[in-house]
PDB file of C-alpha atoms in Angstrom:
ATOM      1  CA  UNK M   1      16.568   5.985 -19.460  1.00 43.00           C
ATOM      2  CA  UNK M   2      16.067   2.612 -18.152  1.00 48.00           C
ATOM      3  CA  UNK M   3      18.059  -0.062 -18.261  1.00 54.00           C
ATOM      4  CA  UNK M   4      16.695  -2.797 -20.558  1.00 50.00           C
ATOM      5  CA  UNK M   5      17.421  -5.712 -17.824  1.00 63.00           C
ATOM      6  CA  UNK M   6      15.500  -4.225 -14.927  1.00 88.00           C
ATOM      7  CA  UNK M   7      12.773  -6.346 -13.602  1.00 89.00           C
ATOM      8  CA  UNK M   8       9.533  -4.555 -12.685  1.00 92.00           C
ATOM      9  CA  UNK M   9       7.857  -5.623  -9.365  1.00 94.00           C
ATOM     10  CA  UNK M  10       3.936  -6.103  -9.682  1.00 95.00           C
ATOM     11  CA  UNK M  11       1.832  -7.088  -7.017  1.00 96.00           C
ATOM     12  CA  UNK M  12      -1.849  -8.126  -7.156  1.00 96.00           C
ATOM     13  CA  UNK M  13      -4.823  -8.723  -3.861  1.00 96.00           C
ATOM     14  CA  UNK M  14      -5.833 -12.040  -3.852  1.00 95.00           C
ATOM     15  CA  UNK M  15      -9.291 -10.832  -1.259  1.00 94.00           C
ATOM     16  CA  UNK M  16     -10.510  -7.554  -0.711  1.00 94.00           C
ATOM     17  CA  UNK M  17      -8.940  -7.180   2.781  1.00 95.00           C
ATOM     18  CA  UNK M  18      -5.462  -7.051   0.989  1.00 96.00           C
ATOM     19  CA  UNK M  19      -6.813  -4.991  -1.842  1.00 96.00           C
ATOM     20  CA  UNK M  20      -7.860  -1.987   0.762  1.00 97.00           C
ATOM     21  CA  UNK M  21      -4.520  -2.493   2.703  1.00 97.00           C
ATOM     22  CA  UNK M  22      -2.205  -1.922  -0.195  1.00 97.00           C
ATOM     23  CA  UNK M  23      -4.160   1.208  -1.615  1.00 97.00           C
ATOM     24  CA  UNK M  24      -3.747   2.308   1.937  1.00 97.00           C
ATOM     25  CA  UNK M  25       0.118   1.658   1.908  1.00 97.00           C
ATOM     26  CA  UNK M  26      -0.407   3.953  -1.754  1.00 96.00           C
ATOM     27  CA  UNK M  27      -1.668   6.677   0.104  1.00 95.00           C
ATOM     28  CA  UNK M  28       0.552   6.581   2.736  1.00 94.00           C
ATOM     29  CA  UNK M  29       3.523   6.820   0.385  1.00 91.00           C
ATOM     30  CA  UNK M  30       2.136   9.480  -1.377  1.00 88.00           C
ATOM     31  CA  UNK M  31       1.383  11.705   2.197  1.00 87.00           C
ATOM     32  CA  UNK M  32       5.402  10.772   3.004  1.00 83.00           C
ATOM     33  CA  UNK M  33       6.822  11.412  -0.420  1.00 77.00           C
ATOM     34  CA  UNK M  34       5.133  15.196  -0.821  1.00 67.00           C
ATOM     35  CA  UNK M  35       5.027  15.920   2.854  1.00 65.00           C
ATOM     36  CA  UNK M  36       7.936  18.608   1.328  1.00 67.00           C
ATOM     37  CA  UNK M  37       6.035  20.995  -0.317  1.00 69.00           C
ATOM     38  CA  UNK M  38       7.445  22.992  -3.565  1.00 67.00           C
ATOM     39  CA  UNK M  39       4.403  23.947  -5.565  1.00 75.00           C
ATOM     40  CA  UNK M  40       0.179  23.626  -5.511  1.00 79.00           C
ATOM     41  CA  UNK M  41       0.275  20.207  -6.945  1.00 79.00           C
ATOM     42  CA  UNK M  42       2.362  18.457  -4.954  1.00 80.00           C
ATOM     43  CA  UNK M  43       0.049  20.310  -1.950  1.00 86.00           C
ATOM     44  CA  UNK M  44      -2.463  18.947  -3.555  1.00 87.00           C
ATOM     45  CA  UNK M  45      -1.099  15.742  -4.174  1.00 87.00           C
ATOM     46  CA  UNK M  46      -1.092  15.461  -0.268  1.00 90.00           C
ATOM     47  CA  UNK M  47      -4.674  16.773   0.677  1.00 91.00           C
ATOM     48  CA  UNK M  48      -6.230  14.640  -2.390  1.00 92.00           C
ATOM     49  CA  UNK M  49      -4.301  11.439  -0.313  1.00 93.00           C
ATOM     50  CA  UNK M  50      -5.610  12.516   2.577  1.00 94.00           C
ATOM     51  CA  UNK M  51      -9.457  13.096   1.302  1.00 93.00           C
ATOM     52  CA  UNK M  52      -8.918   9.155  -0.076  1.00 95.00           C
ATOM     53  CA  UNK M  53      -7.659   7.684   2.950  1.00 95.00           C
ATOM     54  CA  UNK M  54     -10.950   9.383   4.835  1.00 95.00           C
ATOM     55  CA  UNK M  55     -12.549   7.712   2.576  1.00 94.00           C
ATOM     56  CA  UNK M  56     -11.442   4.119   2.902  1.00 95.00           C
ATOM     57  CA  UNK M  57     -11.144   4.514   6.734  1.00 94.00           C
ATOM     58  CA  UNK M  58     -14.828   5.821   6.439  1.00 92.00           C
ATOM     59  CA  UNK M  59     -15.648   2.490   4.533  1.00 90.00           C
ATOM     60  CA  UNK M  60     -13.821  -0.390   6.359  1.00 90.00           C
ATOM     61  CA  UNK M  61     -13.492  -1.613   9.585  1.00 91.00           C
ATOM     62  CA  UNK M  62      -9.312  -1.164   9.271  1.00 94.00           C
ATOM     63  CA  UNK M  63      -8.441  -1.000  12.701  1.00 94.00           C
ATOM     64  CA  UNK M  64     -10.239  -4.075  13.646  1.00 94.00           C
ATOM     65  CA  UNK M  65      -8.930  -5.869  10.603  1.00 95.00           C
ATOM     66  CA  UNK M  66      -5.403  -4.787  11.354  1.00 96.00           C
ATOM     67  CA  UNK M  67      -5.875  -5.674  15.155  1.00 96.00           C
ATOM     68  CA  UNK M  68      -6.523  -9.502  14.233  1.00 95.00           C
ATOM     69  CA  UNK M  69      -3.972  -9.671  11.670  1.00 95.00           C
ATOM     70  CA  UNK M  70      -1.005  -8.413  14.458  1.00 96.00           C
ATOM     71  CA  UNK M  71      -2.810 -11.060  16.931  1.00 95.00           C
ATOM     72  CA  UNK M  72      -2.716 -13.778  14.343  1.00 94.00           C
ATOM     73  CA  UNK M  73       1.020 -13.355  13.564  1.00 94.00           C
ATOM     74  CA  UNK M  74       1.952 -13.298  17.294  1.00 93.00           C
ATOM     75  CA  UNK M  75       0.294 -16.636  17.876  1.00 93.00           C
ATOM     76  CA  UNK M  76       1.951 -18.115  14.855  1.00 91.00           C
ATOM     77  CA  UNK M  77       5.627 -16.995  15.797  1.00 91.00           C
ATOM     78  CA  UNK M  78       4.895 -18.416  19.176  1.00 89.00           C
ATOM     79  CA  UNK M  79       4.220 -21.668  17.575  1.00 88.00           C
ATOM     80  CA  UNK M  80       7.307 -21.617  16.332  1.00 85.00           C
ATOM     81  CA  UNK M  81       9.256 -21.002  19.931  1.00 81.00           C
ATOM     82  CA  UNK M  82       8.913 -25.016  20.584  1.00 80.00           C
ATOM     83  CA  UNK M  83      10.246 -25.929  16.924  1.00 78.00           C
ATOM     84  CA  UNK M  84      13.773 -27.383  16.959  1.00 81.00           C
ATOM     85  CA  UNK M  85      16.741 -24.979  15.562  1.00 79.00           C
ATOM     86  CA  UNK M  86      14.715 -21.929  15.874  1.00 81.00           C
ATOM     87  CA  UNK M  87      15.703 -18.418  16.259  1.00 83.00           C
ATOM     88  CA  UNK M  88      13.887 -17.835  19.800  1.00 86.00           C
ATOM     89  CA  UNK M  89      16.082 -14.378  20.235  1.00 87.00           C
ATOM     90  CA  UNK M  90      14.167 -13.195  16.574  1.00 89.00           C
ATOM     91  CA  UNK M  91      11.062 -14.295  17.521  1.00 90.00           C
ATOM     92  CA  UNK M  92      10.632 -12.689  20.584  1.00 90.00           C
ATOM     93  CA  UNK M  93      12.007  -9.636  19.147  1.00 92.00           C
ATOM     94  CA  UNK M  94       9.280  -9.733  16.627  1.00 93.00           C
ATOM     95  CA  UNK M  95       6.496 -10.721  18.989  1.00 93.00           C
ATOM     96  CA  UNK M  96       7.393  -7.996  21.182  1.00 93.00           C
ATOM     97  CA  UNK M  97       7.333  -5.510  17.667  1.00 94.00           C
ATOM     98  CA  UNK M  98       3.820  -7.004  17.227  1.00 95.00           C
ATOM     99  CA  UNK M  99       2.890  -6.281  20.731  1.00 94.00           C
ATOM    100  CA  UNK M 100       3.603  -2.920  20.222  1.00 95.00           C
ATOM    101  CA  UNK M 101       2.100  -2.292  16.892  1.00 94.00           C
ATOM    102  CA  UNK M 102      -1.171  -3.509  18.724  1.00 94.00           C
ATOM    103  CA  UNK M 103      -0.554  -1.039  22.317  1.00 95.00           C
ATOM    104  CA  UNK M 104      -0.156   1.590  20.188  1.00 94.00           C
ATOM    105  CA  UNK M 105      -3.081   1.423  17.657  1.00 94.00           C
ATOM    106  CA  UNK M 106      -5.594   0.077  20.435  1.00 93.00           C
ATOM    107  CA  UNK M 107      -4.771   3.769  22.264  1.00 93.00           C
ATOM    108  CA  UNK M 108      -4.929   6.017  19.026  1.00 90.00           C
ATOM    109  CA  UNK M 109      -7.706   7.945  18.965  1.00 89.00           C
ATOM    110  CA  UNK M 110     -10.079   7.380  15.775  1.00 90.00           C
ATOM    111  CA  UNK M 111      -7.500   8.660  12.799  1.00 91.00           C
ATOM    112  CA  UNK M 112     -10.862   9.469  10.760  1.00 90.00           C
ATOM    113  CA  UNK M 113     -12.323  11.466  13.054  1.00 91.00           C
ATOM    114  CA  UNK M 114      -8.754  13.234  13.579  1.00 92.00           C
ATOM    115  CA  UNK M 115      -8.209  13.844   9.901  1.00 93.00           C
ATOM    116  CA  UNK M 116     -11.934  14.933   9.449  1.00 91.00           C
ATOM    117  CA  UNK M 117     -12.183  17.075  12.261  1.00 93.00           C
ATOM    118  CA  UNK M 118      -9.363  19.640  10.470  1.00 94.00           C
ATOM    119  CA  UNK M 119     -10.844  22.640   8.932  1.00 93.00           C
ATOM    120  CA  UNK M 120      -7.869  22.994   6.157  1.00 94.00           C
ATOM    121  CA  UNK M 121      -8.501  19.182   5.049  1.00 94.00           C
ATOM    122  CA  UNK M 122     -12.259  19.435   4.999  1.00 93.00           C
ATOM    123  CA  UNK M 123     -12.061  22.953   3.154  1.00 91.00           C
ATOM    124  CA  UNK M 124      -9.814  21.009   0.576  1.00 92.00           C
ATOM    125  CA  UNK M 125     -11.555  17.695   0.742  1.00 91.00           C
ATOM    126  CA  UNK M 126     -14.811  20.109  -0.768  1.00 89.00           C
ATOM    127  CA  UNK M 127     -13.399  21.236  -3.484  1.00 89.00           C
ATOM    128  CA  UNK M 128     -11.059  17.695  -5.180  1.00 86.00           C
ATOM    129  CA  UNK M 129     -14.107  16.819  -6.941  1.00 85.00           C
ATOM    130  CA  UNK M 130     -14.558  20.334  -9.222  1.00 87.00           C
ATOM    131  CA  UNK M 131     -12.522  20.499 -11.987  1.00 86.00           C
ATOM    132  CA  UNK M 132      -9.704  22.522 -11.273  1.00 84.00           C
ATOM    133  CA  UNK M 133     -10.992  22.818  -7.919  1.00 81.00           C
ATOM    134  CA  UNK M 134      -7.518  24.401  -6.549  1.00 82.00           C
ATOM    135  CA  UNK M 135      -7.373  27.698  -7.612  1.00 86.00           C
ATOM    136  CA  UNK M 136      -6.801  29.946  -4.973  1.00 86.00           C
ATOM    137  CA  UNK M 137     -10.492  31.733  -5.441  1.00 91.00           C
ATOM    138  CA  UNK M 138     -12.034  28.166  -4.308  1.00 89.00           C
ATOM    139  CA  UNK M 139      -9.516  27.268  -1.953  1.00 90.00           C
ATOM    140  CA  UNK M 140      -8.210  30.672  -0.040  1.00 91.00           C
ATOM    141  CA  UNK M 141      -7.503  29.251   3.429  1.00 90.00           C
ATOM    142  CA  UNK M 142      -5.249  26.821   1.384  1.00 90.00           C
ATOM    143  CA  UNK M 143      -3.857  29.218  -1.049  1.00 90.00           C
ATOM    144  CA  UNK M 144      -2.801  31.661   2.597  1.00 91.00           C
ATOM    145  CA  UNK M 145      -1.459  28.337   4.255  1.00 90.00           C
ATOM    146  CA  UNK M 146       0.850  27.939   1.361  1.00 88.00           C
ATOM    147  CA  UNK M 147       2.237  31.484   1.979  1.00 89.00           C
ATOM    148  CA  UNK M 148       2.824  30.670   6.050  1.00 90.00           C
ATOM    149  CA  UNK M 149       6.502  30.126   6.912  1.00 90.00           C
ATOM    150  CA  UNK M 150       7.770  26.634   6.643  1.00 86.00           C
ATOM    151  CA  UNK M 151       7.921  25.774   9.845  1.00 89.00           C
ATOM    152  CA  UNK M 152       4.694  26.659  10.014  1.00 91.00           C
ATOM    153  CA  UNK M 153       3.432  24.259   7.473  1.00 89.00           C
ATOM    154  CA  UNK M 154       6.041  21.319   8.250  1.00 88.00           C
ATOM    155  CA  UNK M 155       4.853  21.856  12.111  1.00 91.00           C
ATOM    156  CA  UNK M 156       1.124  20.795  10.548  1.00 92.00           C
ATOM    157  CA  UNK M 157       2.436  18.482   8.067  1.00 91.00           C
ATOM    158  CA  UNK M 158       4.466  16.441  10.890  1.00 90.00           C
ATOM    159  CA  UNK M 159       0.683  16.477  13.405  1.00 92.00           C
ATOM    160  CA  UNK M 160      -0.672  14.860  10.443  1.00 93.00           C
ATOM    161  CA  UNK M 161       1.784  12.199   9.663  1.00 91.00           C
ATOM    162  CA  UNK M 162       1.678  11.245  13.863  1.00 92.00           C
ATOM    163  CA  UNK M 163      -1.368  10.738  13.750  1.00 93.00           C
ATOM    164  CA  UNK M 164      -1.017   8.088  11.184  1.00 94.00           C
ATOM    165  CA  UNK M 165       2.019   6.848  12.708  1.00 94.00           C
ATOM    166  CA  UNK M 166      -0.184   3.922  14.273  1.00 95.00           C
ATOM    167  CA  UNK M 167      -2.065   3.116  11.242  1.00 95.00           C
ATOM    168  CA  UNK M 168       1.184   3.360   9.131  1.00 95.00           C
ATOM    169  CA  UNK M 169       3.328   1.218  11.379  1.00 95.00           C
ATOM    170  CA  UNK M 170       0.535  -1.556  11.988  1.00 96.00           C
ATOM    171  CA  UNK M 171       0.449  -1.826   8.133  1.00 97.00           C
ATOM    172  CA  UNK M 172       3.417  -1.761   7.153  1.00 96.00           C
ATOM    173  CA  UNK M 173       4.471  -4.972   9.353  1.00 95.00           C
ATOM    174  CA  UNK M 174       1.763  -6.903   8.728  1.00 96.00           C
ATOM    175  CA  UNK M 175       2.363  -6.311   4.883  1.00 97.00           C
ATOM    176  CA  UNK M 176       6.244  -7.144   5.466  1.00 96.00           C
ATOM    177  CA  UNK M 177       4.896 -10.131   7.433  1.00 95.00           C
ATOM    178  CA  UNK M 178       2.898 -11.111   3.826  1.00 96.00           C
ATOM    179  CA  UNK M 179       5.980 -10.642   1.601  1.00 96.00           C
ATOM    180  CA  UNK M 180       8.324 -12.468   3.246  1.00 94.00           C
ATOM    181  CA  UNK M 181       6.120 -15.320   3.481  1.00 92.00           C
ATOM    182  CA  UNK M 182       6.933 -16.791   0.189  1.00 93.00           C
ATOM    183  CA  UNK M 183      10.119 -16.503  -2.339  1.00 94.00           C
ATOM    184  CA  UNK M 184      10.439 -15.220  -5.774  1.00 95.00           C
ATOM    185  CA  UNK M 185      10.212 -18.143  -8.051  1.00 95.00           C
ATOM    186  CA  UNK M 186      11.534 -18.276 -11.910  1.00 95.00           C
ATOM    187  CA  UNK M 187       8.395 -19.912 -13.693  1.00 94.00           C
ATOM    188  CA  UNK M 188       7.282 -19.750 -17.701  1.00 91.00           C
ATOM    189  CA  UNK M 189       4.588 -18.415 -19.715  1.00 90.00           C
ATOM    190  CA  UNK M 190       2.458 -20.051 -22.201  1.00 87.00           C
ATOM    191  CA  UNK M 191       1.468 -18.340 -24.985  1.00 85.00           C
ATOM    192  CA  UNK M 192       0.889 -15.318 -22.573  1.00 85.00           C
ATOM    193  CA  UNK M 193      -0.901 -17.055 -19.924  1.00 91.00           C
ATOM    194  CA  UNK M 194       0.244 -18.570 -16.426  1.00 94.00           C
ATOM    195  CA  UNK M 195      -2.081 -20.323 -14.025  1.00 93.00           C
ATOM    196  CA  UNK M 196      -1.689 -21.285 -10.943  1.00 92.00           C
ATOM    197  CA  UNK M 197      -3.131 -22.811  -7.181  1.00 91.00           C
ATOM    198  CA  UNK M 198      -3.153 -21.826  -3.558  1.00 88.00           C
ATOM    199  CA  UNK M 199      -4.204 -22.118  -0.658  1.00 84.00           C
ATOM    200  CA  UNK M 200      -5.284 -19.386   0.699  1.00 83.00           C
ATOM    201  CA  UNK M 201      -3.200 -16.798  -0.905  1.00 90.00           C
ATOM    202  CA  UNK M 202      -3.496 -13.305   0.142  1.00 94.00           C
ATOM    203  CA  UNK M 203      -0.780 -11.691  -2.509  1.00 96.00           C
ATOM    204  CA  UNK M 204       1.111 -12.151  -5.894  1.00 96.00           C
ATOM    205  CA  UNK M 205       4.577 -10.497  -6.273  1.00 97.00           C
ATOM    206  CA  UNK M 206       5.719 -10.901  -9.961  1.00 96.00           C
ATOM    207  CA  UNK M 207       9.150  -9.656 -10.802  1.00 95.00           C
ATOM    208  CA  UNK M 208       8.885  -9.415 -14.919  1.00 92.00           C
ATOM    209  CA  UNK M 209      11.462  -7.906 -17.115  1.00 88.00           C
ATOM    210  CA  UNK M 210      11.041  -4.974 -18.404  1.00 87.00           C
ATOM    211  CA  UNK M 211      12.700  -5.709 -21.662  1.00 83.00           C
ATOM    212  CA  UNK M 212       9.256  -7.832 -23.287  1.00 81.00           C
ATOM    213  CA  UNK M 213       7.338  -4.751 -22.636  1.00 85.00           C
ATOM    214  CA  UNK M 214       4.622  -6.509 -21.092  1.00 88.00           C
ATOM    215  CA  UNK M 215       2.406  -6.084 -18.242  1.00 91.00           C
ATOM    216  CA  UNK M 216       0.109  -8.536 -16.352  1.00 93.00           C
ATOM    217  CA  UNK M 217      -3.878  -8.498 -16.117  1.00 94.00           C
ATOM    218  CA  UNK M 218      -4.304 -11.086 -13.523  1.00 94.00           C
ATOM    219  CA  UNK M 219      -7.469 -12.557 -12.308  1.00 91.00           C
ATOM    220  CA  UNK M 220      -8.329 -14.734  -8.823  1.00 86.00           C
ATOM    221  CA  UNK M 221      -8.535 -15.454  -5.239  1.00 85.00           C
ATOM    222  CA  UNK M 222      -7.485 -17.328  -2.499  1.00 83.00           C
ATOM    223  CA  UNK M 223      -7.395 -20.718  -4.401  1.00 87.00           C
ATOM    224  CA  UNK M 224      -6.781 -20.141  -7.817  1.00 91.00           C
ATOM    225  CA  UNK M 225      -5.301 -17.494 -10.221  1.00 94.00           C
ATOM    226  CA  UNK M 226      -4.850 -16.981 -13.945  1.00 95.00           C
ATOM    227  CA  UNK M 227      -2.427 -13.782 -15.132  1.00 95.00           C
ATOM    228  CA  UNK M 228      -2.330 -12.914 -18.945  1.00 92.00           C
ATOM    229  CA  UNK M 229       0.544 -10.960 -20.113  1.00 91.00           C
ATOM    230  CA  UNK M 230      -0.310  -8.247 -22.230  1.00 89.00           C
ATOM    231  CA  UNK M 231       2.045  -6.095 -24.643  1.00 87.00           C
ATOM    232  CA  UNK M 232       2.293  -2.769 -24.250  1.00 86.00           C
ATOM    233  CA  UNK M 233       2.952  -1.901 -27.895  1.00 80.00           C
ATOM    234  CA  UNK M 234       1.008  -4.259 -30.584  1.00 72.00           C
ATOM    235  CA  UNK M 235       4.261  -4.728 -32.575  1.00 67.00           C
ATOM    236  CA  UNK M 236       5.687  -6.190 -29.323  1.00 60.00           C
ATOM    237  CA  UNK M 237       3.012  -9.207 -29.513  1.00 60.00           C
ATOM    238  CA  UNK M 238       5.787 -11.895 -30.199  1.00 61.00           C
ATOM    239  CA  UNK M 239       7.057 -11.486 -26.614  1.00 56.00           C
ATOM    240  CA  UNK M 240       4.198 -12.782 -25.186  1.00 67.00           C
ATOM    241  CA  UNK M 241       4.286 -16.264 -26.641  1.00 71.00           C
ATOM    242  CA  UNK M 242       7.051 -17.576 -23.700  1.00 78.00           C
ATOM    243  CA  UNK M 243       8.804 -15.608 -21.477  1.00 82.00           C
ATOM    244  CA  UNK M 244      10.371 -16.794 -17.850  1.00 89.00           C
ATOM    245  CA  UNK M 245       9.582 -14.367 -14.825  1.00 93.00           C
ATOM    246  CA  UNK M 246       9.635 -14.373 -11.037  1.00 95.00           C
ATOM    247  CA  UNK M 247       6.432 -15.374  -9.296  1.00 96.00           C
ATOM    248  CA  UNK M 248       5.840 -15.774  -5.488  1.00 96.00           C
ATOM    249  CA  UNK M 249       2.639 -16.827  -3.745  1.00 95.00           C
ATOM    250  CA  UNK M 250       2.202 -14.903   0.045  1.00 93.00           C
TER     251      UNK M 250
END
């Protein structure tokens, strides 16, 4: 059971940009988490990620997007070289990082095409959208590749998650990048609601505790931002009056 003082981390997109990048982070997880597999659901757990992330890749402009973000964060850490009482050893450790982030998803080749291009996945991508769509009479190349030995299956697995390696490792900085940007500040409620200013916010991280039950709908954009606490139970409603909880602004 949980423990009654943990503090649940929420995060919301402040612009669409960040809204496709975290779902893609999502995905990602999910591909790393079952990329050991011990049944059909957590196989299919893994293709369904995969079918989404065609998806979104099929819909955005992500490597472009990603490209300008890594180039926008090297020119601002090279600012910083010339500021007094800097960490110039850091920097250039993370503009170099940066540098390679960018190398190595400029000379990927298209990770759509890639993932598209594999018979299993599209065979499996076909059938996600009938209900109960896995059974081994719809999906028998699938149902066969979970019978191969499992080298055999972590050998394709491991193809798979290198050629996301450049998508994942792009991300995943530039989101640390967005994080670290601002600290966790206690702030309070009123009467369930907390609104707030920015300029040009990309990200809210709320840490609340779990104890009030509550979770946040949250509304806004780059300048502005309202979050209203809901409870999760209606004989928890009290706890929404005022509450304290940890907000940051990246």
């Amino acid at each position: 059971m949980s423990d009654i003082n943990t503090m649940i981390l929420v995060e919301h997109p402040l612009n669409e940009k960040m809204r496709t990048w975290l779902r893609i982070e999502y995905l990602l997880k999910q591909l790393l988490y079952q990329k050991n597999f011990k049944n059909i659901a957590s196989t299919l757990t893994f293709f369904r990620a995969v079918s989404d992330l065609i998806d979104i890749l099929e819909r955005f402009e992500i490597r472009g997007d990603l490209l300008k973000k890594l180039e926008y964060q090297q020119q601002k850490l090279s600012s910083w070289l010339c500021a007094p009482n800097t960490d110039k050893d850091l920097i250039d450790s993370l503009i170099t990082k940066l540098e390679a982030c960018k190398n190595a998803l400029v000379s990927a080749p298209r990770i759509r095409d890639c993932l598209k291009e594999d018979r299993l996945i599209t065979s499996v991508r076909q059938r996600l959208s009938i209900s109960g769509g896995g059974c081994s009479f719809d999906l028998p190349a699938l149902h066969l590749w979970l019978h191969l030995p499992d080298e055999d299956q972590s050998q394709y697995i491991g193809n798979i998650i290198y050629t996301l390696k450049p998508l994942h490792h792009a991300l995943m900085m530039i989101l640390d990048f967005v994080r670290q940007s601002s600290s966790l500040e206690m702030v309070n409620s009123s009467n369930g609601f907390f609104k707030g200013n920015t300029e040009k916010g990309e990200l809210l991280r709320l840490r609340i505790p779990l104890k009030n039950r509550l979770y946040p709908k949250i509304s806004g954009n780059k300048n502005r931002y309202v979050i209203h606490f809901i409870p999760l139970e209606p004989e928890h409603s009290r706890s929404v009056d005022n509450f304290s909880f940890e907000l940051a602004c990246c």
